Amino acid sequence: MLLYALKMLIGDRTKYIGLVVALSFASFIISQQGAIFVGIMKRTFSYLSDTSQPDIWVMDPTVQYIDDLKGMKETVLYRVRSIEGIDWAVPLYKGTIQARLHSGTFQNCVFVGIDDATLIGGPPAMIEGNLHDLRFPNAIIVNQIGAKDKLSSHNVPLAVGDVMELNDHRAYVAGICSTSRTFQSQPVIYTTYNQATLIAPLVRDVLTFVLVKAKEGVDPQQLCQKIRAITGYAAYTTWDFKKLTMLYYAKYTGIVVNFGIAILLGFVIGVAIAGQTFFNFIIENIRYFAIFKAMGANNSLLVKMVFLQASLVSAIGWGIGIGCAAIFGWAMRYTELSFNLPWWLYLMSVLCLFCICLIAALFSMIKVIRIDPAIVFKS
């Protein structure tokens, strides 16, 4: 009987193709918009992802997200280092600076000053040059995306050995690194902490973060509580700082609403088109279901038949849609578009498609259950 259900579905080619196309479109919209949303949210804390060495970030208590930069006194570093359970603690400067290019134009950049002794907080990977070259006077390292795009002059990428001005200070490029794209797609420039304090715009307190590594066997969460209690400053694990940043952007920007509407629209379109098409398919084949019922098939078997039909088109539609979304992401991998398709988004999209088909089949199931076998004998 279940095999007959599949033959009924595939036999009506027009309705079958219409269902698959509708569900494929819904799957594509849900997956593609969801992946862009995930990509944008990951960009909000991209620097945290690139800086994997520390367990804990210590900062001003009023900081709300990674780019909410507020200076602290230098003494905070030594107070943090004195706390039991800490393996090491190093300073980090993070801010923005204007770079003057050869063409005379100015470009806002993310400016990072890492610990002079350990170089902790540096870029995740070097493409050209060596991280230790930062110890030379006036040396900087620029991320590859910025060097090729916004820091290029007359379409000529910034290269190792080039000279540029940072806040009226001469700096030469000692290396090119690979980093994740930032939320505002700004170039990222690295130098040492002491060099950054000389180049950066003059402020009283330049220490932005203290990067902390917990000793082996020490719980980072408990260490965060101890740092807060002793210093009075905020301390977050890397994951908690990422969540704080994401919650800020979710609360104070329209990102969630905009992409939520797009995803909901894909869901509604899928329900509307698939529901109408599937209901019409059931109505046109209602006499066959009546024949099965007259032959002794119970309601449970008929519901299984309808559910099997819905599940088949759901699986095919999801596969086509998620495949198109993955191809779209691959094609856009070198553009400014943020796109990230993690495994749990695959799971979410298939659950959405299952819900769409379940809703679409619900009214059809009611019609099948209430069918009177006597209509077989009516003209």
Short mmCIF file of C-alpha atoms in Angstrom, two decimals:
data_model
loop_
_atom_site.label_atom_id
_atom_site.label_comp_id
_atom_site.label_asym_id
_atom_site.label_seq_id
_atom_site.Cartn_x
_atom_site.Cartn_y
_atom_site.Cartn_z
CA MET A 1 0.00 0.00 0.00
CA LEU A 2 2.82 2.37 0.81
CA LEU A 3 4.37 1.60 -2.58
CA TYR A 4 1.07 2.54 -4.23
CA ALA A 5 1.17 5.84 -2.34
CA LEU A 6 4.55 6.65 -3.91
CA LYS A 7 3.30 5.64 -7.37
CA MET A 8 0.28 7.95 -6.93
CA LEU A 9 2.57 10.83 -6.01
CA ILE A 10 5.16 10.39 -8.75
CA GLY A 11 2.51 9.51 -11.33
CA ASP A 12 1.04 13.01 -11.16
CA ARG A 13 4.13 14.68 -12.60
CA THR A 14 2.77 18.25 -12.57
CA LYS A 15 1.80 18.23 -8.91
CA TYR A 16 4.93 16.30 -7.95
CA ILE A 17 7.30 18.74 -9.66
CA GLY A 18 5.34 21.69 -8.25
CA LEU A 19 5.71 20.36 -4.71
CA VAL A 20 9.44 19.72 -5.13
CA VAL A 21 10.07 23.18 -6.61
CA ALA A 22 8.08 24.93 -3.84
CA LEU A 23 9.87 23.04 -1.09
CA SER A 24 13.26 23.52 -2.76
CA PHE A 25 12.68 27.27 -2.87
CA ALA A 26 11.64 27.32 0.79
CA SER A 27 14.67 25.25 1.76
CA PHE A 28 17.00 27.53 -0.20
CA ILE A 29 15.62 30.73 1.34
CA ILE A 30 15.73 29.36 4.89
CA SER A 31 19.24 27.94 4.51
CA GLN A 32 20.74 30.84 2.54
CA GLN A 33 19.35 33.60 4.75
CA GLY A 34 20.21 31.62 7.87
CA ALA A 35 23.78 31.11 6.67
CA ILE A 36 24.22 34.83 5.90
CA PHE A 37 22.84 35.69 9.35
CA VAL A 38 25.26 33.26 11.03
CA GLY A 39 28.12 34.68 8.96
CA ILE A 40 27.31 38.25 9.98
CA MET A 41 27.05 37.34 13.67
CA LYS A 42 30.40 35.51 13.51
CA ARG A 43 32.00 38.63 12.04
CA THR A 44 30.95 40.64 15.09
CA PHE A 45 33.42 38.65 17.20
CA SER A 46 35.91 37.68 14.49
CA TYR A 47 38.86 39.11 16.45
CA LEU A 48 37.98 36.89 19.42
CA SER A 49 38.00 33.86 17.12
CA ASP A 50 41.38 34.87 15.68
CA THR A 51 42.89 35.33 19.16
CA SER A 52 42.76 31.81 20.56
CA GLN A 53 45.57 31.92 23.15
CA PRO A 54 43.79 33.47 26.17
CA ASP A 55 41.02 31.85 28.23
CA ILE A 56 39.81 35.10 29.81
CA TRP A 57 39.45 38.73 28.73
CA VAL A 58 39.61 41.43 31.42
CA MET A 59 38.14 44.84 30.58
CA ASP A 60 36.33 47.90 31.84
CA PRO A 61 33.03 46.92 33.56
CA THR A 62 30.99 49.07 31.17
CA VAL A 63 32.19 47.33 27.98
CA GLN A 64 29.21 45.91 26.08
CA TYR A 65 30.87 44.22 23.08
CA ILE A 66 34.27 43.63 21.50
CA ASP A 67 34.42 47.01 19.73
CA ASP A 68 33.20 48.99 22.75
CA LEU A 69 36.74 50.10 23.57
CA LYS A 70 37.41 51.69 26.94
CA GLY A 71 40.86 52.23 28.38
CA MET A 72 42.09 51.01 31.78
CA LYS A 73 44.99 52.02 33.98
CA GLU A 74 48.25 50.10 33.50
CA THR A 75 48.11 49.00 37.14
CA VAL A 76 45.20 46.67 36.30
CA LEU A 77 47.64 44.38 34.47
CA TYR A 78 49.79 43.92 37.58
CA ARG A 79 46.78 43.42 39.84
CA VAL A 80 45.52 40.68 37.53
CA ARG A 81 48.94 39.01 37.39
CA SER A 82 49.01 38.80 41.18
CA ILE A 83 45.87 36.65 41.36
CA GLU A 84 46.39 32.99 42.17
CA GLY A 85 45.45 30.53 39.41
CA ILE A 86 46.68 32.65 36.50
CA ASP A 87 49.36 31.18 34.25
CA TRP A 88 50.06 34.43 32.41
CA ALA A 89 48.45 37.82 31.75
CA VAL A 90 49.49 40.20 28.96
CA PRO A 91 48.32 43.64 27.82
CA LEU A 92 46.45 44.33 24.60
CA TYR A 93 45.63 47.57 22.86
CA LYS A 94 42.74 47.63 20.42
CA GLY A 95 41.40 50.72 18.73
CA THR A 96 40.90 52.47 15.42
CA ILE A 97 43.39 54.58 13.51
CA GLN A 98 43.56 56.46 10.24
CA ALA A 99 46.07 55.20 7.71
CA ARG A 100 47.29 57.61 5.04
CA LEU A 101 47.94 55.85 1.74
CA HIS A 102 50.36 56.75 -1.08
CA SER A 103 47.43 58.20 -2.99
CA GLY A 104 46.82 60.68 -0.17
CA THR A 105 43.51 59.16 0.88
CA PHE A 106 42.75 58.10 4.44
CA GLN A 107 41.36 54.76 5.58
CA ASN A 108 40.06 53.83 9.02
CA CYS A 109 41.68 50.63 10.29
CA VAL A 110 41.47 48.35 13.29
CA PHE A 111 44.71 48.91 15.20
CA VAL A 112 45.97 46.18 17.53
CA GLY A 113 48.96 46.35 19.86
CA ILE A 114 50.13 42.98 21.19
CA ASP A 115 52.48 42.11 24.05
CA ASP A 116 56.09 42.97 23.13
CA ALA A 117 57.67 40.02 24.94
CA THR A 118 55.37 37.13 24.02
CA LEU A 119 53.54 38.52 20.95
CA ILE A 120 50.37 36.93 22.34
CA GLY A 121 47.28 38.36 20.61
CA GLY A 122 48.88 38.36 17.18
CA PRO A 123 47.31 37.21 13.91
CA PRO A 124 46.30 33.54 13.59
CA ALA A 125 48.42 32.91 10.49
CA MET A 126 51.20 34.68 8.58
CA ILE A 127 51.25 34.74 4.79
CA GLU A 128 54.40 36.81 4.28
CA GLY A 129 57.05 37.80 6.78
CA ASN A 130 57.47 36.69 10.38
CA LEU A 131 55.54 37.70 13.48
CA HIS A 132 58.82 38.37 15.31
CA ASP A 133 59.58 41.14 12.79
CA LEU A 134 57.13 43.30 14.74
CA ARG A 135 59.93 43.94 17.23
CA PHE A 136 61.74 46.12 14.68
CA PRO A 137 61.10 49.86 15.01
CA ASN A 138 57.97 51.17 13.26
CA ALA A 139 57.06 47.66 12.02
CA ILE A 140 53.44 46.66 11.37
CA ILE A 141 51.66 43.62 9.99
CA VAL A 142 48.58 44.08 7.80
CA ASN A 143 45.86 41.54 7.10
CA GLN A 144 45.70 40.22 3.54
CA ILE A 145 42.13 41.33 2.86
CA GLY A 146 42.91 44.92 3.81
CA ALA A 147 46.20 44.95 1.90
CA LYS A 148 44.50 43.82 -1.31
CA ASP A 149 41.43 46.00 -0.99
CA LYS A 150 41.12 49.15 1.08
CA LEU A 151 44.84 49.75 1.66
CA SER A 152 45.82 49.28 -1.97
CA SER A 153 46.90 52.26 -4.07
CA HIS A 154 45.70 52.49 -7.67
CA ASN A 155 44.70 48.79 -7.53
CA VAL A 156 48.23 47.81 -6.42
CA PRO A 157 48.03 45.76 -3.19
CA LEU A 158 50.03 46.83 -0.16
CA ALA A 159 53.17 44.65 0.05
CA VAL A 160 55.95 43.85 2.49
CA GLY A 161 58.43 46.73 2.58
CA ASP A 162 55.87 49.42 1.71
CA VAL A 163 55.66 52.51 3.90
CA MET A 164 52.51 54.21 5.15
CA GLU A 165 51.48 56.83 7.70
CA LEU A 166 49.52 56.00 10.84
CA ASN A 167 48.36 59.06 12.76
CA ASP A 168 51.29 61.04 11.26
CA HIS A 169 53.77 58.32 12.25
CA ARG A 170 55.87 56.49 9.66
CA ALA A 171 55.31 52.72 9.61
CA TYR A 172 56.60 50.05 7.28
CA VAL A 173 54.88 46.78 6.43
CA ALA A 174 56.89 43.89 7.87
CA GLY A 175 54.40 41.17 7.03
CA ILE A 176 51.03 40.16 5.63
CA CYS A 177 48.72 37.98 7.75
CA SER A 178 45.46 36.12 7.36
CA THR A 179 42.52 37.12 9.56
CA SER A 180 38.77 36.72 9.53
CA ARG A 181 36.77 39.56 8.01
CA THR A 182 35.58 42.13 10.52
CA PHE A 183 31.97 43.26 10.93
CA GLN A 184 32.68 46.58 9.21
CA SER A 185 35.20 45.03 6.79
CA GLN A 186 37.98 47.34 7.98
CA PRO A 187 41.67 46.49 7.47
CA VAL A 188 43.45 45.11 10.54
CA ILE A 189 46.92 46.37 11.48
CA TYR A 190 49.08 44.71 14.14
CA THR A 191 52.05 46.15 16.00
CA THR A 192 53.58 45.78 19.46
CA TYR A 193 51.87 47.20 22.52
CA ASN A 194 54.56 49.81 23.24
CA GLN A 195 54.64 50.87 19.61
CA ALA A 196 50.84 51.13 19.57
CA THR A 197 50.83 53.44 22.59
CA LEU A 198 53.17 55.80 20.70
CA ILE A 199 51.25 55.74 17.40
CA ALA A 200 47.67 55.65 18.66
CA PRO A 201 45.77 58.89 19.31
CA LEU A 202 46.81 60.32 22.65
CA VAL A 203 44.57 59.24 25.54
CA ARG A 204 45.23 58.93 29.26
CA ASP A 205 44.53 55.19 29.57
CA VAL A 206 45.60 53.01 26.64
CA LEU A 207 45.24 49.49 28.10
CA THR A 208 42.13 48.07 26.39
CA PHE A 209 42.17 44.42 27.47
CA VAL A 210 44.19 42.10 29.65
CA LEU A 211 44.51 38.64 28.12
CA VAL A 212 44.63 35.88 30.73
CA LYS A 213 45.51 32.19 30.58
CA ALA A 214 44.34 30.02 33.47
CA LYS A 215 46.68 27.47 34.98
CA GLU A 216 46.05 23.84 34.13
CA GLY A 217 43.24 22.47 36.28
CA VAL A 218 41.80 25.91 37.12
CA ASP A 219 38.20 26.54 36.03
CA PRO A 220 38.12 29.73 33.87
CA GLN A 221 34.61 30.59 35.09
CA GLN A 222 35.68 30.52 38.72
CA LEU A 223 38.82 32.47 37.85
CA CYS A 224 36.63 35.13 36.19
CA GLN A 225 34.64 35.50 39.41
CA LYS A 226 37.87 35.84 41.42
CA ILE A 227 39.21 38.53 39.04
CA ARG A 228 35.95 40.50 39.29
CA ALA A 229 35.96 40.28 43.08
CA ILE A 230 39.61 41.36 43.52
CA THR A 231 40.00 44.00 40.78
CA GLY A 232 36.45 45.27 40.28
CA TYR A 233 36.88 44.93 36.51
CA ALA A 234 34.85 42.75 34.16
CA ALA A 235 36.25 39.34 33.23
CA TYR A 236 34.75 37.02 30.63
CA THR A 237 35.77 33.75 29.12
CA THR A 238 36.23 33.91 25.35
CA TRP A 239 32.89 32.20 24.73
CA ASP A 240 31.06 34.48 27.20
CA PHE A 241 32.59 37.54 25.54
CA LYS A 242 31.39 36.25 22.16
CA LYS A 243 27.87 35.81 23.56
CA LEU A 244 27.97 39.31 25.05
CA THR A 245 28.92 40.73 21.65
CA MET A 246 26.25 38.77 19.79
CA LEU A 247 23.55 39.79 22.27
CA TYR A 248 24.50 43.43 21.86
CA TYR A 249 24.17 43.34 18.08
CA ALA A 250 20.98 41.30 18.32
CA LYS A 251 19.44 43.80 20.75
CA TYR A 252 20.58 47.11 19.30
CA THR A 253 20.59 46.44 15.56
CA GLY A 254 17.96 45.20 13.12
CA ILE A 255 19.96 42.16 12.03
CA VAL A 256 17.78 39.59 13.80
CA VAL A 257 14.50 41.20 12.68
CA ASN A 258 15.58 41.59 9.05
CA PHE A 259 16.83 38.05 8.60
CA GLY A 260 14.07 36.64 10.79
CA ILE A 261 11.47 38.13 8.45
CA ALA A 262 13.24 36.70 5.40
CA ILE A 263 13.43 33.22 6.96
CA LEU A 264 9.80 33.41 8.10
CA LEU A 265 8.78 34.50 4.61
CA GLY A 266 10.45 31.43 3.13
CA PHE A 267 8.64 29.25 5.67
CA VAL A 268 5.25 30.83 4.92
CA ILE A 269 5.74 30.59 1.16
CA GLY A 270 6.65 26.94 1.52
CA VAL A 271 3.58 26.22 3.66
CA ALA A 272 1.23 28.15 1.35
CA ILE A 273 2.39 26.72 -1.98
CA ALA A 274 3.12 23.20 -0.78
CA GLY A 275 -0.08 23.07 1.27
CA GLN A 276 -2.29 24.16 -1.60
CA THR A 277 -0.56 21.90 -4.13
CA PHE A 278 -0.61 18.88 -1.83
CA PHE A 279 -4.25 19.43 -0.90
CA ASN A 280 -5.22 19.63 -4.58
CA PHE A 281 -3.26 16.43 -5.19
CA ILE A 282 -5.21 14.63 -2.45
CA ILE A 283 -8.57 15.96 -3.72
CA GLU A 284 -7.83 14.75 -7.25
CA ASN A 285 -6.89 11.30 -5.95
CA ILE A 286 -9.55 11.05 -3.26
CA ARG A 287 -11.37 8.25 -5.08
CA TYR A 288 -8.25 6.08 -4.87
CA PHE A 289 -8.04 6.58 -1.13
CA ALA A 290 -11.76 5.69 -0.95
CA ILE A 291 -11.04 2.47 -2.85
CA PHE A 292 -8.27 1.57 -0.40
CA LYS A 293 -10.65 2.25 2.46
CA ALA A 294 -13.38 0.14 0.86
CA MET A 295 -10.84 -2.69 0.49
CA GLY A 296 -10.25 -2.63 4.25
CA ALA A 297 -7.46 -0.12 4.77
CA ASN A 298 -7.86 1.63 8.11
CA ASN A 299 -7.32 5.33 8.78
CA SER A 300 -3.89 4.67 10.28
CA LEU A 301 -2.64 3.15 7.03
CA LEU A 302 -4.10 5.98 4.95
CA VAL A 303 -2.42 8.56 7.17
CA LYS A 304 0.88 6.72 6.76
CA MET A 305 0.43 6.86 3.00
CA VAL A 306 -0.12 10.62 3.05
CA PHE A 307 2.75 11.11 5.49
CA LEU A 308 5.08 9.05 3.29
CA GLN A 309 4.18 11.16 0.27
CA ALA A 310 4.85 14.37 2.21
CA SER A 311 8.12 13.02 3.60
CA LEU A 312 9.40 12.08 0.15
CA VAL A 313 8.85 15.51 -1.39
CA SER A 314 10.21 17.09 1.80
CA ALA A 315 13.47 15.13 1.59
CA ILE A 316 13.93 15.84 -2.12
CA GLY A 317 13.05 19.52 -1.75
CA TRP A 318 15.38 19.95 1.21
CA GLY A 319 18.25 18.25 -0.61
CA ILE A 320 17.90 20.48 -3.67
CA GLY A 321 17.47 23.64 -1.59
CA ILE A 322 20.38 23.05 0.78
CA GLY A 323 22.56 22.02 -2.16
CA CYS A 324 21.79 25.28 -3.99
CA ALA A 325 22.51 27.23 -0.80
CA ALA A 326 25.88 25.49 -0.41
CA ILE A 327 26.76 26.21 -4.06
CA PHE A 328 25.75 29.84 -3.54
CA GLY A 329 28.02 30.10 -0.51
CA TRP A 330 30.91 28.51 -2.39
CA ALA A 331 30.46 30.94 -5.30
CA MET A 332 30.49 33.93 -2.90
CA ARG A 333 33.47 32.77 -0.83
CA TYR A 334 35.83 35.49 -2.11
CA THR A 335 33.34 38.36 -1.88
CA GLU A 336 32.35 40.68 0.98
CA LEU A 337 29.22 38.59 1.56
CA SER A 338 29.28 36.82 4.92
CA PHE A 339 28.18 33.20 4.59
CA ASN A 340 28.56 30.38 7.11
CA LEU A 341 26.68 27.09 6.89
CA PRO A 342 27.42 25.05 10.05
CA TRP A 343 26.10 21.55 10.66
CA TRP A 344 23.36 22.69 13.01
CA LEU A 345 21.93 24.95 10.29
CA TYR A 346 21.53 21.86 8.10
CA LEU A 347 19.58 20.28 10.95
CA MET A 348 17.45 23.40 11.46
CA SER A 349 16.58 23.62 7.77
CA VAL A 350 15.54 19.98 7.54
CA LEU A 351 13.33 20.41 10.63
CA CYS A 352 11.74 23.49 9.04
CA LEU A 353 11.04 21.54 5.83
CA PHE A 354 9.59 18.69 7.87
CA CYS A 355 7.28 21.14 9.66
CA ILE A 356 6.24 22.68 6.34
CA CYS A 357 5.29 19.29 4.92
CA LEU A 358 3.58 18.27 8.17
CA ILE A 359 1.43 21.41 8.07
CA ALA A 360 0.78 20.95 4.35
CA ALA A 361 -0.27 17.33 4.86
CA LEU A 362 -2.37 17.99 7.97
CA PHE A 363 -5.50 19.20 6.20
CA SER A 364 -5.09 16.51 3.57
CA MET A 365 -4.94 13.86 6.30
CA ILE A 366 -8.21 15.16 7.75
CA LYS A 367 -9.85 14.88 4.33
CA VAL A 368 -8.55 11.32 3.89
CA ILE A 369 -9.69 10.22 7.35
CA ARG A 370 -13.21 11.56 6.76
CA ILE A 371 -13.55 10.03 3.30
CA ASP A 372 -16.64 7.88 2.79
CA PRO A 373 -15.82 4.62 0.90
CA ALA A 374 -19.28 4.82 -0.70
CA ILE A 375 -18.17 7.53 -3.11
CA VAL A 376 -16.50 4.77 -5.10
CA PHE A 377 -19.91 3.60 -6.21
CA LYS A 378 -21.25 7.06 -7.00
CA SER A 379 -21.14 8.41 -10.50
#
